[in-house]
Amino acid sequence: EIVLTQSPTTMAASPGEKVTITCRASSSVSYMHWFQQKSGTSPKPWIYDTSKLASGVPDRFSGSGSGTSYSLTISSMEAEDAATYYCLQRSSYPLTFGSGTKLEIK
Amino acid sequence: QVQLQQSGTELVKPASSVKISCKASGYTFTSNYMHWIRQQPGNGLEWIGWIYPGNGNTKYNQKFDGKATLTADKSSSTAYMQLSSLTSEDSAVYFCARDGSPFAYWGQGTLVTVSS
């Protein structure tokens, strides 16, 4: 099983601040996918195939990485970005998610 | 538009079983994999498995072998997940999610609470 380790677990950012969330895989994966979840709602697809933004995702978000190290970056934090973000690998079974990064607004 | 409508909250007793549903609309049900994902209270997401409604093929996370059984009814465009031998550990929100870049569409989730 590929274990995905996200960091940080929680963080708070000020409006306008740059934010980077990292997802490290225990073995190499071909792509990483990201989801955003707000309290009491279903996760939403956010970034797929490492760097492609899902429909409706603001372009202040970006994704990058390869092999065992991937990241999600927000160029300028906004209040609406406060949420929990999960990474997902589907390169091998079982599909696995990271444990999540809770991002709060300062 | 694609919609996945899940069945409502379940309160069930330990050692019993429960079957939750996910009714799909807005696309060809038989042409896309349907996944199921668990989220325990305050925890992250766990992939349970998928079913391909076109032929009934399934793939499970080994962790859920014997716990979850996935089926699909083509006539009603509904996917089902039965959970058996329930314990408090199975208390969680369960989501269905249609495949596509990936998990492009999600149901609203079904809360299952196991309590005597």
CSV table of C-alpha atoms in Angstrom, one decimal:
chain,number,residue,atom,x,y,z
A,1,GLU,CA,0.0,0.0,0.0
A,2,ILE,CA,1.3,3.5,-0.9
A,3,VAL,CA,1.2,5.7,2.1
A,4,LEU,CA,0.7,9.4,1.5
A,5,THR,CA,2.1,11.8,4.1
A,6,GLN,CA,0.8,15.4,4.0
A,7,SER,CA,2.4,18.3,5.7
A,8,PRO,CA,1.6,20.4,7.5
A,9,THR,CA,-1.3,18.8,9.3
A,10,THR,CA,-2.8,22.2,10.1
A,11,MET,CA,-1.8,25.7,9.3
A,12,ALA,CA,-3.1,29.2,9.3
A,13,ALA,CA,-2.4,31.8,6.6
A,14,SER,CA,-3.1,35.5,6.3
A,15,PRO,CA,-5.0,37.0,3.4
A,16,GLY,CA,-2.6,37.4,0.5
A,17,GLU,CA,0.0,35.0,1.9
A,18,LYS,CA,1.4,32.2,-0.3
A,19,VAL,CA,0.6,28.7,0.9
A,20,THR,CA,2.2,25.4,0.0
A,21,ILE,CA,0.9,22.0,1.1
A,22,THR,CA,3.1,18.9,0.5
A,23,CYS,CA,2.2,15.3,-0.2
A,24,ARG,CA,4.9,12.7,0.0
A,25,ALA,CA,4.3,9.1,-1.3
A,26,SER,CA,6.0,6.1,0.2
A,27,SER,CA,6.6,4.9,-3.4
A,28,SER,CA,6.7,6.6,-6.7
A,29,VAL,CA,3.3,7.5,-8.3
A,30,SER,CA,2.5,8.8,-11.8
A,31,TYR,CA,0.2,11.6,-10.8
A,32,MET,CA,-1.3,13.2,-7.7
A,33,HIS,CA,-4.8,14.4,-7.3
A,34,TRP,CA,-6.2,16.9,-4.7
A,35,PHE,CA,-9.6,17.5,-3.2
A,36,GLN,CA,-11.0,20.3,-1.1
A,37,GLN,CA,-13.4,19.6,1.7
A,38,LYS,CA,-15.3,22.0,3.8
A,39,SER,CA,-17.0,21.0,7.0
A,40,GLY,CA,-20.2,19.0,6.5
A,41,THR,CA,-19.9,18.7,2.8
A,42,SER,CA,-18.6,16.2,0.3
A,43,PRO,CA,-15.0,16.6,-1.0
A,44,LYS,CA,-14.7,18.5,-4.3
A,45,PRO,CA,-12.2,17.6,-7.0
A,46,TRP,CA,-9.6,20.4,-7.0
A,47,ILE,CA,-6.5,19.5,-8.9
A,48,TYR,CA,-6.1,16.4,-11.0
A,49,ASP,CA,-3.2,14.8,-12.9
A,50,THR,CA,-0.8,16.7,-10.7
A,51,SER,CA,-1.3,20.1,-12.2
A,52,LYS,CA,-4.7,20.5,-13.9
A,53,LEU,CA,-7.3,22.6,-12.2
A,54,ALA,CA,-10.8,21.2,-11.9
A,55,SER,CA,-13.7,23.2,-13.2
A,56,GLY,CA,-14.3,26.4,-11.3
A,57,VAL,CA,-11.1,26.3,-9.3
A,58,PRO,CA,-9.4,29.8,-9.1
A,59,ASP,CA,-6.1,30.1,-10.9
A,60,ARG,CA,-4.4,31.2,-7.7
A,61,PHE,CA,-4.2,27.4,-7.1
A,62,SER,CA,-1.5,25.3,-8.8
A,63,GLY,CA,-0.1,21.8,-8.4
A,64,SER,CA,3.3,20.4,-9.2
A,65,GLY,CA,5.5,17.5,-8.4
A,66,SER,CA,6.7,14.1,-9.6
A,67,GLY,CA,7.8,10.7,-8.3
A,68,THR,CA,7.2,10.8,-4.5
A,69,SER,CA,6.9,14.5,-3.9
A,70,TYR,CA,3.9,16.7,-4.8
A,71,SER,CA,2.6,20.0,-3.7
A,72,LEU,CA,-0.5,22.2,-3.9
A,73,THR,CA,0.2,26.0,-3.9
A,74,ILE,CA,-2.0,28.9,-3.3
A,75,SER,CA,-0.3,32.1,-4.7
A,76,SER,CA,-2.4,34.5,-2.5
A,77,MET,CA,-4.6,33.1,0.3
A,78,GLU,CA,-8.2,34.2,0.4
A,79,ALA,CA,-10.8,33.5,3.1
A,80,GLU,CA,-12.8,31.1,0.9
A,81,ASP,CA,-9.7,28.9,0.6
A,82,ALA,CA,-10.0,27.8,4.2
A,83,ALA,CA,-10.8,24.1,4.1
A,84,THR,CA,-9.2,20.7,4.4
A,85,TYR,CA,-7.2,19.5,1.4
A,86,TYR,CA,-6.5,15.8,0.7
A,87,CYS,CA,-4.2,14.3,-1.8
A,88,LEU,CA,-5.0,11.0,-3.6
A,89,GLN,CA,-3.0,8.5,-5.5
A,90,ARG,CA,-4.5,6.1,-8.0
A,91,SER,CA,-1.3,4.6,-9.4
A,92,SER,CA,-1.7,1.4,-7.5
A,93,TYR,CA,-4.3,-0.4,-5.4
A,94,PRO,CA,-5.6,0.2,-2.9
A,95,LEU,CA,-6.2,3.8,-3.8
A,96,THR,CA,-5.0,5.9,-0.9
A,97,PHE,CA,-5.6,9.4,0.4
A,98,GLY,CA,-3.3,11.6,2.5
A,99,SER,CA,-4.5,12.3,6.0
A,100,GLY,CA,-5.4,15.9,5.1
A,101,THR,CA,-4.2,19.4,5.7
A,102,LYS,CA,-6.5,21.8,7.5
A,103,LEU,CA,-5.9,25.3,6.2
A,104,GLU,CA,-7.4,28.2,8.3
A,105,ILE,CA,-7.5,31.9,7.7
A,106,LYS,CA,-5.7,34.2,10.2
B,1,GLN,CA,-26.1,17.4,-15.1
B,2,VAL,CA,-24.5,14.6,-13.2
B,3,GLN,CA,-26.1,13.9,-9.8
B,4,LEU,CA,-25.5,11.2,-7.2
B,5,GLN,CA,-28.3,11.0,-4.6
B,6,GLN,CA,-27.5,8.9,-1.6
B,7,SER,CA,-29.9,7.3,0.8
B,8,GLY,CA,-30.5,8.8,4.3
B,9,THR,CA,-29.0,8.5,7.7
B,10,GLU,CA,-28.9,5.0,9.2
B,11,LEU,CA,-28.9,4.1,12.9
B,12,VAL,CA,-28.1,0.4,13.2
B,13,LYS,CA,-27.3,-2.1,15.9
B,14,PRO,CA,-24.0,-3.8,16.3
B,15,ALA,CA,-23.6,-7.1,14.5
B,16,SER,CA,-26.3,-6.1,12.0
B,17,SER,CA,-26.0,-5.2,8.3
B,18,VAL,CA,-27.0,-2.1,6.4
B,19,LYS,CA,-27.4,-1.4,2.7
B,20,ILE,CA,-27.0,2.2,1.4
B,21,SER,CA,-27.8,3.4,-2.1
B,22,CYS,CA,-26.5,5.9,-4.6
B,23,LYS,CA,-28.9,6.8,-7.4
B,24,ALA,CA,-27.2,8.2,-10.5
B,25,SER,CA,-28.6,10.6,-13.1
B,26,GLY,CA,-27.4,12.8,-15.9
B,27,TYR,CA,-25.0,10.3,-17.5
B,28,THR,CA,-24.8,6.7,-18.8
B,29,PHE,CA,-24.7,4.7,-15.6
B,30,THR,CA,-23.2,1.6,-17.1
B,31,SER,CA,-20.2,3.4,-18.6
B,32,ASN,CA,-18.5,4.8,-15.5
B,33,TYR,CA,-16.9,3.2,-12.5
B,34,MET,CA,-18.6,4.0,-9.2
B,35,HIS,CA,-16.3,4.2,-6.1
B,36,TRP,CA,-17.2,4.2,-2.4
B,37,ILE,CA,-15.2,6.1,0.2
B,38,ARG,CA,-15.5,6.1,4.0
B,39,GLN,CA,-14.9,9.0,6.3
B,40,GLN,CA,-14.9,8.2,10.0
B,41,PRO,CA,-15.7,11.0,12.5
B,42,GLY,CA,-13.0,13.6,12.5
B,43,ASN,CA,-10.8,11.5,10.2
B,44,GLY,CA,-9.7,11.4,6.6
B,45,LEU,CA,-10.8,9.5,3.6
B,46,GLU,CA,-10.5,5.8,2.9
B,47,TRP,CA,-11.2,4.1,-0.4
B,48,ILE,CA,-13.4,1.1,-0.1
B,49,GLY,CA,-13.7,-0.1,-3.7
B,50,TRP,CA,-15.3,0.3,-7.0
B,51,ILE,CA,-18.0,-1.3,-9.1
B,52,TYR,CA,-18.3,-1.1,-12.9
B,53,PRO,CA,-22.1,-1.2,-13.4
B,54,GLY,CA,-21.8,-2.2,-17.1
B,55,ASN,CA,-20.7,-5.7,-16.2
B,56,GLY,CA,-20.8,-5.9,-12.4
B,57,ASN,CA,-17.1,-6.2,-11.9
B,58,THR,CA,-15.8,-5.1,-8.5
B,59,LYS,CA,-12.5,-4.2,-6.9
B,60,TYR,CA,-12.1,-3.9,-3.2
B,61,ASN,CA,-9.6,-2.5,-0.8
B,62,GLN,CA,-8.4,-5.6,1.0
B,63,LYS,CA,-9.2,-3.8,4.3
B,64,PHE,CA,-12.9,-4.0,3.4
B,65,ASP,CA,-13.0,-7.6,2.1
B,66,GLY,CA,-15.8,-9.3,3.9
B,67,LYS,CA,-17.1,-6.0,5.3
B,68,ALA,CA,-18.4,-4.3,2.1
B,69,THR,CA,-20.3,-5.7,-0.8
B,70,LEU,CA,-20.8,-3.5,-3.9
B,71,THR,CA,-23.7,-4.1,-6.3
B,72,ALA,CA,-25.5,-2.1,-9.0
B,73,ASP,CA,-28.9,-2.2,-10.6
B,74,LYS,CA,-28.8,-1.0,-14.2
B,75,SER,CA,-32.6,-0.7,-14.4
B,76,SER,CA,-32.7,2.0,-11.8
B,77,SER,CA,-29.2,3.4,-12.3
B,78,THR,CA,-28.5,2.8,-8.6
B,79,ALA,CA,-25.3,1.6,-6.9
B,80,TYR,CA,-25.5,-0.1,-3.5
B,81,MET,CA,-23.1,-0.9,-0.8
B,82,GLN,CA,-23.9,-3.4,1.9
B,83,LEU,CA,-21.9,-3.3,5.1
B,84,SER,CA,-22.0,-6.4,7.3
B,85,SER,CA,-21.2,-7.4,10.9
B,86,LEU,CA,-21.2,-3.8,11.9
B,87,THR,CA,-19.2,-2.5,14.9
B,88,SER,CA,-18.7,1.0,16.3
B,89,GLU,CA,-15.7,1.2,14.0
B,90,ASP,CA,-18.0,1.3,11.1
B,91,SER,CA,-19.7,4.4,12.2
B,92,ALA,CA,-18.8,6.9,9.5
B,93,VAL,CA,-20.0,8.9,6.5
B,94,TYR,CA,-20.0,6.9,3.4
B,95,PHE,CA,-19.7,8.6,0.0
B,96,CYS,CA,-20.2,7.3,-3.5
B,97,ALA,CA,-18.2,9.0,-6.2
B,98,ARG,CA,-18.2,8.6,-9.9
B,99,ASP,CA,-15.0,8.1,-11.7
B,100,GLY,CA,-13.5,10.7,-14.0
B,101,SER,CA,-10.4,12.7,-13.5
B,102,PRO,CA,-10.8,11.2,-10.8
B,103,PHE,CA,-13.8,11.2,-8.6
B,104,ALA,CA,-15.3,14.1,-10.5
B,105,TYR,CA,-18.7,13.8,-8.9
B,106,TRP,CA,-19.7,12.9,-5.3
B,107,GLY,CA,-22.9,12.0,-3.5
B,108,GLN,CA,-23.8,14.0,-0.5
B,109,GLY,CA,-22.8,11.2,1.9
B,110,THR,CA,-24.7,8.8,4.1
B,111,LEU,CA,-24.1,8.8,7.8
B,112,VAL,CA,-24.1,5.4,9.4
B,113,THR,CA,-24.2,5.2,13.2
B,114,VAL,CA,-23.7,1.8,14.9
B,115,SER,CA,-25.1,1.9,18.4
B,116,SER,CA,-27.1,-0.4,20.6
